[in-house]
PDB file of C-alpha atoms and ligand atoms in Angstrom:
ATOM      1  CA  MET A  20    -197.661  99.185-153.126  1.00 98.00           C
ATOM      2  CA  ARG A  21    -196.265 102.982-154.967  1.00 98.00           C
ATOM      3  CA  ILE A  22    -195.101 105.135-151.821  1.00 99.00           C
ATOM      4  CA  GLY A  23    -194.393 108.984-152.261  1.00 99.00           C
ATOM      5  CA  ILE A  24    -192.716 109.829-149.595  1.00 99.00           C
ATOM      6  CA  LEU A  25    -192.700 114.208-148.274  1.00 98.00           C
ATOM      7  CA  GLY A  26    -189.465 114.805-146.508  1.00 98.00           C
ATOM      8  CA  THR A  27    -186.145 113.238-146.190  1.00 98.00           C
ATOM      9  CA  GLY A  28    -185.785 113.445-142.517  1.00 98.00           C
ATOM     10  CA  ASN A  29    -185.397 111.164-139.827  1.00 98.00           C
ATOM     11  CA  MET A  30    -189.374 109.826-140.520  1.00 98.00           C
ATOM     12  CA  ALA A  31    -188.841 109.796-144.230  1.00 98.00           C
ATOM     13  CA  ALA A  32    -185.455 107.585-143.496  1.00 98.00           C
ATOM     14  CA  ALA A  33    -186.688 105.127-140.787  1.00 98.00           C
ATOM     15  CA  LEU A  34    -190.326 104.172-142.755  1.00 98.00           C
ATOM     16  CA  GLY A  35    -188.708 103.898-146.391  1.00 98.00           C
ATOM     17  CA  ALA A  36    -185.914 101.523-145.088  1.00 98.00           C
ATOM     18  CA  GLN A  37    -188.980  99.721-143.411  1.00 98.00           C
ATOM     19  CA  TRP A  38    -191.369  99.893-146.594  1.00 98.00           C
ATOM     20  CA  ALA A  39    -188.467  99.678-149.184  1.00 98.00           C
ATOM     21  CA  SER A  40    -187.288  96.239-147.674  1.00 97.00           C
ATOM     22  CA  SER A  41    -190.481  95.144-147.364  1.00 97.00           C
ATOM     23  CA  GLY A  42    -190.703  95.301-151.259  1.00 97.00           C
ATOM     24  CA  HIS A  43    -192.610  98.638-151.971  1.00 98.00           C
ATOM     25  CA  GLU A  44    -191.944 100.964-154.501  1.00 98.00           C
ATOM     26  CA  LEU A  45    -190.937 104.401-153.137  1.00 98.00           C
ATOM     27  CA  MET A  46    -190.122 107.991-153.831  1.00 98.00           C
ATOM     28  CA  VAL A  47    -188.950 110.533-151.589  1.00 98.00           C
ATOM     29  CA  SER A  48    -188.830 113.940-152.141  1.00 98.00           C
ATOM     30  CA  GLY A  49    -188.334 117.418-150.454  1.00 98.00           C
ATOM     31  CA  ARG A  50    -187.106 120.600-151.711  1.00 97.00           C
ATOM     32  CA  GLN A  51    -183.581 120.003-151.417  1.00 98.00           C
ATOM     33  CA  PRO A  52    -183.020 117.954-154.828  1.00 98.00           C
ATOM     34  CA  ALA A  53    -179.731 116.973-153.058  1.00 98.00           C
ATOM     35  CA  LYS A  54    -181.161 115.204-149.784  1.00 98.00           C
ATOM     36  CA  ALA A  55    -184.097 113.777-151.751  1.00 98.00           C
ATOM     37  CA  GLU A  56    -181.281 112.102-154.049  1.00 98.00           C
ATOM     38  CA  ALA A  57    -179.263 110.883-151.060  1.00 98.00           C
ATOM     39  CA  LEU A  58    -181.462 109.430-149.118  1.00 98.00           C
ATOM     40  CA  ALA A  59    -182.988 107.496-151.718  1.00 98.00           C
ATOM     41  CA  GLN A  60    -179.707 106.246-152.349  1.00 98.00           C
ATOM     42  CA  ARG A  61    -179.248 105.334-148.844  1.00 98.00           C
ATOM     43  CA  LEU A  62    -183.313 103.122-149.320  1.00 98.00           C
ATOM     44  CA  GLY A  63    -181.990 101.114-152.214  1.00 96.00           C
ATOM     45  CA  ARG A  64    -181.272 101.088-155.874  1.00 93.00           C
ATOM     46  CA  SER A  65    -184.683 101.116-156.837  1.00 93.00           C
ATOM     47  CA  VAL A  66    -185.374 103.636-154.691  1.00 98.00           C
ATOM     48  CA  ARG A  67    -186.541 106.560-156.819  1.00 98.00           C
ATOM     49  CA  ALA A  68    -186.066 110.492-155.780  1.00 98.00           C
ATOM     50  CA  GLY A  69    -188.252 113.100-157.403  1.00 98.00           C
ATOM     51  CA  THR A  70    -189.758 116.851-156.157  1.00 98.00           C
ATOM     52  CA  VAL A  71    -192.938 116.635-154.286  1.00 98.00           C
ATOM     53  CA  ALA A  72    -195.471 117.038-156.902  1.00 98.00           C
ATOM     54  CA  GLU A  73    -193.264 114.165-158.685  1.00 98.00           C
ATOM     55  CA  ALA A  74    -193.954 112.339-155.481  1.00 98.00           C
ATOM     56  CA  VAL A  75    -197.524 113.069-155.067  1.00 98.00           C
ATOM     57  CA  GLU A  76    -198.528 111.502-158.801  1.00 98.00           C
ATOM     58  CA  PHE A  77    -196.293 108.764-157.984  1.00 98.00           C
ATOM     59  CA  GLY A  78    -197.679 107.041-154.852  1.00 98.00           C
ATOM     60  CA  SER A  79    -201.032 105.600-154.374  1.00 98.00           C
ATOM     61  CA  VAL A  80    -199.756 106.163-150.578  1.00 99.00           C
ATOM     62  CA  VAL A  81    -198.059 109.233-149.839  1.00 99.00           C
ATOM     63  CA  LEU A  82    -196.666 109.881-146.356  1.00 99.00           C
ATOM     64  CA  ILE A  83    -196.070 113.168-145.161  1.00 98.00           C
ATOM     65  CA  ALA A  84    -193.218 113.699-143.070  1.00 98.00           C
ATOM     66  CA  VAL A  85    -192.476 117.008-142.915  1.00 98.00           C
ATOM     67  CA  LEU A  86    -192.193 119.425-139.487  1.00 98.00           C
ATOM     68  CA  SER A  87    -195.643 120.478-138.719  1.00 98.00           C
ATOM     69  CA  GLY A  88    -195.266 124.209-139.434  1.00 98.00           C
ATOM     70  CA  ALA A  89    -194.436 123.406-143.143  1.00 98.00           C
ATOM     71  CA  VAL A  90    -196.481 121.078-143.644  1.00 98.00           C
ATOM     72  CA  ARG A  91    -199.175 123.662-145.436  1.00 98.00           C
ATOM     73  CA  GLU A  92    -196.324 125.317-147.727  1.00 98.00           C
ATOM     74  CA  VAL A  93    -195.704 121.460-148.775  1.00 98.00           C
ATOM     75  CA  LEU A  94    -199.235 120.573-149.515  1.00 98.00           C
ATOM     76  CA  SER A  95    -199.845 123.506-151.286  1.00 98.00           C
ATOM     77  CA  ALA A  96    -196.182 123.183-153.670  1.00 97.00           C
ATOM     78  CA  ALA A  97    -197.274 119.845-154.459  1.00 97.00           C
ATOM     79  CA  GLY A  98    -200.967 121.376-156.067  1.00 98.00           C
ATOM     80  CA  ALA A  99    -203.209 119.804-152.850  1.00 98.00           C
ATOM     81  CA  GLU A 100    -205.834 122.987-153.077  1.00 98.00           C
ATOM     82  CA  SER A 101    -205.882 121.518-156.708  1.00 97.00           C
ATOM     83  CA  GLY A 102    -206.900 118.030-156.771  1.00 98.00           C
ATOM     84  CA  SER A 103    -203.639 116.301-157.115  1.00 98.00           C
ATOM     85  CA  PHE A 104    -204.238 114.249-153.889  1.00 98.00           C
ATOM     86  CA  CYS A 105    -207.595 113.145-154.890  1.00 98.00           C
ATOM     87  CA  ASP A 106    -208.021 109.412-154.294  1.00 98.00           C
ATOM     88  CA  LYS A 107    -204.434 109.298-152.822  1.00 98.00           C
ATOM     89  CA  VAL A 108    -204.201 107.343-149.413  1.00 99.00           C
ATOM     90  CA  VAL A 109    -202.103 110.188-147.216  1.00 99.00           C
ATOM     91  CA  VAL A 110    -200.656 108.855-144.172  1.00 99.00           C
ATOM     92  CA  ASP A 111    -199.942 111.801-141.574  1.00 99.00           C
ATOM     93  CA  CYS A 112    -197.866 110.707-138.385  1.00 98.00           C
ATOM     94  CA  SER A 113    -196.452 115.068-138.023  1.00 98.00           C
ATOM     95  CA  ASN A 114    -196.903 116.204-134.606  1.00 98.00           C
ATOM     96  CA  ALA A 115    -197.126 120.096-133.775  1.00 98.00           C
ATOM     97  CA  VAL A 116    -195.941 119.827-130.639  1.00 98.00           C
ATOM     98  CA  VAL A 117    -194.151 122.807-129.102  1.00 98.00           C
ATOM     99  CA  PRO A 118    -190.365 122.518-128.111  1.00 96.00           C
ATOM    100  CA  GLY A 119    -190.366 122.571-124.181  1.00 97.00           C
ATOM    101  CA  ARG A 120    -194.306 122.841-123.339  1.00 98.00           C
ATOM    102  CA  PHE A 121    -195.441 119.618-125.502  1.00 98.00           C
ATOM    103  CA  VAL A 122    -198.464 121.641-125.892  1.00 98.00           C
ATOM    104  CA  LEU A 123    -200.126 121.388-129.355  1.00 98.00           C
ATOM    105  CA  ASP A 124    -199.724 124.172-131.909  1.00 98.00           C
ATOM    106  CA  LEU A 125    -203.015 124.068-133.190  1.00 98.00           C
ATOM    107  CA  PRO A 126    -206.686 125.574-132.527  1.00 96.00           C
ATOM    108  CA  ALA A 127    -208.042 123.848-130.183  1.00 94.00           C
ATOM    109  CA  GLY A 128    -209.746 120.358-130.599  1.00 94.00           C
ATOM    110  CA  SER A 129    -207.607 120.888-134.092  1.00 97.00           C
ATOM    111  CA  SER A 130    -205.445 118.275-135.374  1.00 98.00           C
ATOM    112  CA  MET A 131    -202.999 118.275-138.352  1.00 98.00           C
ATOM    113  CA  ALA A 132    -204.794 115.039-140.007  1.00 98.00           C
ATOM    114  CA  GLU A 133    -208.045 117.411-140.486  1.00 98.00           C
ATOM    115  CA  GLN A 134    -206.457 120.508-141.485  1.00 98.00           C
ATOM    116  CA  ILE A 135    -204.907 118.146-143.637  1.00 98.00           C
ATOM    117  CA  SER A 136    -208.088 116.636-144.838  1.00 98.00           C
ATOM    118  CA  GLU A 137    -209.406 120.128-145.391  1.00 98.00           C
ATOM    119  CA  GLN A 138    -206.799 120.991-147.569  1.00 98.00           C
ATOM    120  CA  ALA A 139    -205.973 118.461-150.034  1.00 98.00           C
ATOM    121  CA  VAL A 140    -208.732 118.018-151.903  1.00 98.00           C
ATOM    122  CA  GLY A 141    -210.456 114.524-152.302  1.00 98.00           C
ATOM    123  CA  ALA A 142    -207.266 112.776-150.438  1.00 98.00           C
ATOM    124  CA  LYS A 143    -208.148 110.257-147.750  1.00 99.00           C
ATOM    125  CA  VAL A 144    -206.326 110.724-145.113  1.00 99.00           C
ATOM    126  CA  VAL A 145    -205.240 108.548-142.067  1.00 99.00           C
ATOM    127  CA  LYS A 146    -202.866 109.761-138.760  1.00 99.00           C
ATOM    128  CA  ALA A 147    -200.520 107.111-137.720  1.00 98.00           C
ATOM    129  CA  PHE A 148    -197.284 106.690-136.936  1.00 98.00           C
ATOM    130  CA  ASN A 149    -196.993 109.523-134.400  1.00 98.00           C
ATOM    131  CA  LEU A 150    -196.763 107.979-131.490  1.00 98.00           C
ATOM    132  CA  CYS A 151    -192.980 106.944-131.389  1.00 97.00           C
ATOM    133  CA  HIS A 152    -189.694 108.336-131.638  1.00 97.00           C
ATOM    134  CA  GLU A 153    -188.326 107.947-135.184  1.00 98.00           C
ATOM    135  CA  SER A 154    -185.616 105.832-133.525  1.00 98.00           C
ATOM    136  CA  ILE A 155    -188.462 102.712-132.608  1.00 98.00           C
ATOM    137  CA  TRP A 156    -189.823 103.370-136.373  1.00 98.00           C
ATOM    138  CA  ARG A 157    -186.241 101.978-136.842  1.00 98.00           C
ATOM    139  CA  LEU A 158    -186.466  98.801-135.068  1.00 98.00           C
ATOM    140  CA  THR A 159    -186.593  95.586-136.937  1.00 97.00           C
ATOM    141  CA  PRO A 160    -189.321  94.644-136.273  1.00 96.00           C
ATOM    142  CA  PRO A 161    -190.778  96.804-133.706  1.00 97.00           C
ATOM    143  CA  ALA A 162    -192.084  94.864-130.945  1.00 96.00           C
ATOM    144  CA  PHE A 163    -190.727  94.779-127.058  1.00 96.00           C
ATOM    145  CA  ASP A 164    -190.894  91.535-124.987  1.00 93.00           C
ATOM    146  CA  GLY A 165    -192.125  89.634-128.188  1.00 94.00           C
ATOM    147  CA  ARG A 166    -195.095  91.744-128.197  1.00 95.00           C
ATOM    148  CA  PRO A 167    -195.597  93.767-131.196  1.00 97.00           C
ATOM    149  CA  LEU A 168    -196.472  97.254-130.939  1.00 98.00           C
ATOM    150  CA  LEU A 169    -199.552  98.472-131.270  1.00 98.00           C
ATOM    151  CA  VAL A 170    -199.861 101.583-134.103  1.00 98.00           C
ATOM    152  CA  PRO A 171    -203.275 103.279-133.722  1.00 98.00           C
ATOM    153  CA  LEU A 172    -204.953 104.622-137.201  1.00 98.00           C
ATOM    154  CA  CYS A 173    -207.203 107.175-137.503  1.00 98.00           C
ATOM    155  CA  GLY A 174    -209.280 107.690-140.849  1.00 98.00           C
ATOM    156  CA  ASP A 175    -212.672 108.236-142.394  1.00 98.00           C
ATOM    157  CA  ASP A 176    -212.536 105.743-145.312  1.00 98.00           C
ATOM    158  CA  ALA A 177    -212.668 101.946-144.708  1.00 98.00           C
ATOM    159  CA  GLY A 178    -210.482 100.867-148.021  1.00 98.00           C
ATOM    160  CA  ALA A 179    -207.814 104.106-146.921  1.00 99.00           C
ATOM    161  CA  VAL A 180    -207.416 102.833-143.328  1.00 98.00           C
ATOM    162  CA  GLU A 181    -207.148  98.839-144.479  1.00 98.00           C
ATOM    163  CA  ILE A 182    -204.382  99.925-146.483  1.00 98.00           C
ATOM    164  CA  VAL A 183    -202.050 101.146-143.741  1.00 99.00           C
ATOM    165  CA  ARG A 184    -203.210  98.583-141.343  1.00 98.00           C
ATOM    166  CA  SER A 185    -201.314  96.720-144.179  1.00 98.00           C
ATOM    167  CA  LEU A 186    -198.187  99.048-144.060  1.00 98.00           C
ATOM    168  CA  VAL A 187    -198.328  99.008-140.594  1.00 98.00           C
ATOM    169  CA  THR A 188    -197.997  94.869-140.258  1.00 98.00           C
ATOM    170  CA  ASP A 189    -195.469  94.980-143.134  1.00 98.00           C
ATOM    171  CA  ILE A 190    -193.316  96.734-140.963  1.00 98.00           C
ATOM    172  CA  GLY A 191    -194.000  93.986-138.066  1.00 98.00           C
ATOM    173  CA  CYS A 192    -196.207  96.479-135.786  1.00 98.00           C
ATOM    174  CA  GLU A 193    -200.064  95.527-134.877  1.00 98.00           C
ATOM    175  CA  PRO A 194    -202.411  97.851-136.391  1.00 98.00           C
ATOM    176  CA  ALA A 195    -205.119  99.606-133.955  1.00 98.00           C
ATOM    177  CA  ASP A 196    -208.297 100.898-134.967  1.00 98.00           C
ATOM    178  CA  GLY A 197    -208.631 104.601-133.649  1.00 98.00           C
ATOM    179  CA  GLY A 198    -211.610 105.443-135.063  1.00 98.00           C
ATOM    180  CA  GLY A 199    -212.280 108.510-137.447  1.00 98.00           C
ATOM    181  CA  LEU A 200    -210.301 111.240-138.691  1.00 98.00           C
ATOM    182  CA  GLU A 201    -212.638 113.110-135.526  1.00 98.00           C
ATOM    183  CA  ARG A 202    -210.602 111.463-133.171  1.00 98.00           C
ATOM    184  CA  ALA A 203    -207.006 112.513-134.968  1.00 98.00           C
ATOM    185  CA  PRO A 204    -207.273 115.173-132.342  1.00 98.00           C
ATOM    186  CA  LEU A 205    -206.981 112.561-129.121  1.00 98.00           C
ATOM    187  CA  LEU A 206    -204.092 110.640-130.677  1.00 98.00           C
ATOM    188  CA  GLU A 207    -202.384 113.974-131.838  1.00 98.00           C
ATOM    189  CA  ALA A 208    -202.491 115.256-128.131  1.00 98.00           C
ATOM    190  CA  THR A 209    -201.847 111.769-126.418  1.00 98.00           C
ATOM    191  CA  ALA A 210    -198.296 111.974-128.767  1.00 98.00           C
ATOM    192  CA  ALA A 211    -197.914 115.852-127.389  1.00 98.00           C
ATOM    193  CA  PHE A 212    -198.470 114.452-123.628  1.00 98.00           C
ATOM    194  CA  ALA A 213    -196.739 111.353-123.515  1.00 97.00           C
ATOM    195  CA  ILE A 214    -193.492 112.930-125.538  1.00 97.00           C
ATOM    196  CA  GLY A 215    -193.695 115.436-122.110  1.00 97.00           C
ATOM    197  CA  LEU A 216    -193.184 112.197-119.708  1.00 98.00           C
ATOM    198  CA  TRP A 217    -190.758 110.583-121.876  1.00 96.00           C
ATOM    199  CA  ALA A 218    -188.590 114.712-122.484  1.00 96.00           C
ATOM    200  CA  ARG A 219    -189.094 114.548-117.796  1.00 96.00           C
ATOM    201  CA  GLY A 220    -188.139 110.695-118.036  1.00 97.00           C
ATOM    202  CA  VAL A 221    -191.018 109.307-117.070  1.00 97.00           C
ATOM    203  CA  GLU A 222    -191.980 105.523-117.979  1.00 95.00           C
ATOM    204  CA  ALA A 223    -194.799 106.936-119.914  1.00 94.00           C
ATOM    205  CA  GLN A 224    -195.887 103.213-120.858  1.00 92.00           C
ATOM    206  CA  ALA A 225    -196.631 102.816-117.070  1.00 94.00           C
ATOM    207  CA  MET A 226    -199.709 104.856-116.436  1.00 95.00           C
ATOM    208  CA  LEU A 227    -201.845 102.414-118.230  1.00 94.00           C
ATOM    209  CA  PRO A 228    -202.794  98.858-116.649  1.00 94.00           C
ATOM    210  CA  PRO A 229    -203.049  96.237-118.468  1.00 91.00           C
ATOM    211  CA  PHE A 230    -206.090  95.820-119.972  1.00 91.00           C
ATOM    212  CA  GLU A 231    -206.834  92.609-117.920  1.00 93.00           C
ATOM    213  CA  ALA A 232    -206.686  94.252-114.750  1.00 95.00           C
ATOM    214  CA  ALA A 233    -209.454  96.553-114.964  1.00 89.00           C
ATOM    215  CA  ASP A 234    -213.248  95.651-114.159  1.00 88.00           C
ATOM    216  CA  MET A 235    -214.704  96.409-117.341  1.00 83.00           C
TER     217      MET A 235
HETATM  218  N1  NAP B 330    -188.561 112.340-134.483  1.00 69.54           N
HETATM  219  C1  NAP B 330    -189.326 111.819-133.978  1.00 69.54           C
HETATM  220  O1  NAP B 330    -189.051 111.302-133.826  1.00 69.54           O
HETATM  221  C2  NAP B 330    -191.110 111.983-135.029  1.00 69.54           C
HETATM  222  C3  NAP B 330    -191.955 110.723-134.478  1.00 69.54           C
HETATM  223  C4  NAP B 330    -192.896 111.139-135.183  1.00 69.54           C
HETATM  224  C5  NAP B 330    -193.499 111.936-135.877  1.00 69.54           C
HETATM  225  N2  NAP B 330    -192.566 112.726-136.185  1.00 69.54           N
HETATM  226  C6  NAP B 330    -193.485 113.815-136.753  1.00 69.54           C
HETATM  227  O2  NAP B 330    -193.016 113.376-138.461  1.00 69.54           O
HETATM  228  C7  NAP B 330    -192.775 114.311-139.046  1.00 69.54           C
HETATM  229  C8  NAP B 330    -191.053 114.787-139.846  1.00 69.54           C
HETATM  230  O3  NAP B 330    -190.667 114.681-138.426  1.00 69.54           O
HETATM  231  P1  NAP B 330    -188.334 114.610-138.830  1.00 69.54           P
HETATM  232  O4  NAP B 330    -187.964 113.695-137.533  1.00 69.54           O
HETATM  233  O5  NAP B 330    -188.127 113.372-139.578  1.00 69.54           O
HETATM  234  O6  NAP B 330    -188.084 115.686-138.922  1.00 69.54           O
HETATM  235  P2  NAP B 330    -186.439 115.893-139.457  1.00 69.54           P
HETATM  236  O7  NAP B 330    -185.936 114.812-139.624  1.00 69.54           O
HETATM  237  O8  NAP B 330    -186.216 117.027-138.761  1.00 69.54           O
HETATM  238  O9  NAP B 330    -187.461 116.063-141.415  1.00 69.54           O
HETATM  239  C9  NAP B 330    -188.093 117.367-141.324  1.00 69.54           C
HETATM  240  C10 NAP B 330    -188.368 117.588-143.122  1.00 69.54           C
HETATM  241  O10 NAP B 330    -188.815 118.851-142.968  1.00 69.54           O
HETATM  242  C11 NAP B 330    -188.532 118.958-144.618  1.00 69.54           C
HETATM  243  N3  NAP B 330    -188.875 120.729-144.113  1.00 69.54           N
HETATM  244  C12 NAP B 330    -188.575 121.746-142.714  1.00 69.54           C
HETATM  245  N4  NAP B 330    -189.702 122.802-143.180  1.00 69.54           N
HETATM  246  C13 NAP B 330    -189.876 123.028-144.221  1.00 69.54           C
HETATM  247  C14 NAP B 330    -190.032 123.889-145.126  1.00 69.54           C
HETATM  248  N5  NAP B 330    -190.315 124.808-144.487  1.00 69.54           N
HETATM  249  N6  NAP B 330    -190.883 123.299-146.575  1.00 69.54           N
HETATM  250  C15 NAP B 330    -190.620 122.090-147.079  1.00 69.54           C
HETATM  251  N7  NAP B 330    -189.913 121.392-146.162  1.00 69.54           N
HETATM  252  C16 NAP B 330    -189.637 121.485-144.723  1.00 69.54           C
HETATM  253  C17 NAP B 330    -186.980 118.927-144.022  1.00 69.54           C
HETATM  254  O11 NAP B 330    -186.535 119.901-145.084  1.00 69.54           O
HETATM  255  P3  NAP B 330    -185.266 120.002-144.738  1.00 69.54           P
HETATM  256  O12 NAP B 330    -183.917 119.037-144.809  1.00 69.54           O
HETATM  257  O13 NAP B 330    -184.798 121.029-146.619  1.00 69.54           O
HETATM  258  O14 NAP B 330    -185.080 121.548-143.789  1.00 69.54           O
HETATM  259  C18 NAP B 330    -186.973 117.790-143.823  1.00 69.54           C
HETATM  260  O15 NAP B 330    -187.194 117.457-144.787  1.00 69.54           O
HETATM  261  C19 NAP B 330    -192.825 116.217-137.934  1.00 69.54           C
HETATM  262  O16 NAP B 330    -194.206 116.496-138.582  1.00 69.54           O
HETATM  263  C20 NAP B 330    -192.648 115.432-136.782  1.00 69.54           C
HETATM  264  O17 NAP B 330    -193.642 115.956-135.738  1.00 69.54           O
HETATM  265  C21 NAP B 330    -191.463 112.440-135.454  1.00 69.54           C
END
């Protein structure tokens, strides 16, 4: 698959490394060409660097891995309003979490994924990879006690969700159907809540019982 990556930071590096070693073709991009070039070189000889517009054109899949506050500006720079993302599978891992307060810097009930979907005309947006720290996405594989990490996905386009499911299994994780994009606000709020617990040293995983334990 051809994957364009918007961003040259931790998430771009973590997921980029996983997908490069799974044999996908990558182009990384950012506002600083030297950073994009350096990341491309780190990810492998076949990985290209370009502008954000070039990365969008390159990928049938586009990963948005920039800070949430910069997403609108980056998408505009890539021509989102004029259709550059049309028919692309857009993977959004962004979390608009306010540091220290662990709430979302978004209008109530909204989500980054839905905002991206509104801005990027014709894009098939899938929310994914937002629940775990970048260090987890660097693990090969991200599995614990022999159990692959579950990665919930929210998206409206069944074909796009299927493609992102395959990108999840490529890195040794297990995809979970999180429903349509209307449920992305829940997934983004879950991240904010869990990050707030982890930041206080609380084991967030322990708040959920094993499935078998509930009498449902
Ligand atoms: N870190 C995590 O553990 C984690 C986990 C899950 C999801 N996420 C989400 O993933 C996204 C990326 O996080 P990250 O950890 O990779 O962040 P990061 O390492 O700080 O990298 C941020 C990227 O955003 C770019 N950027 C920032 N402001 C920009 C602007 N005004 N215009 C253009 N580009 C700008 C940076 O470019 P420069 O280098 O040029 O500044 C860099 O490429 C965020 O939305 C975050 O919420 C992060």
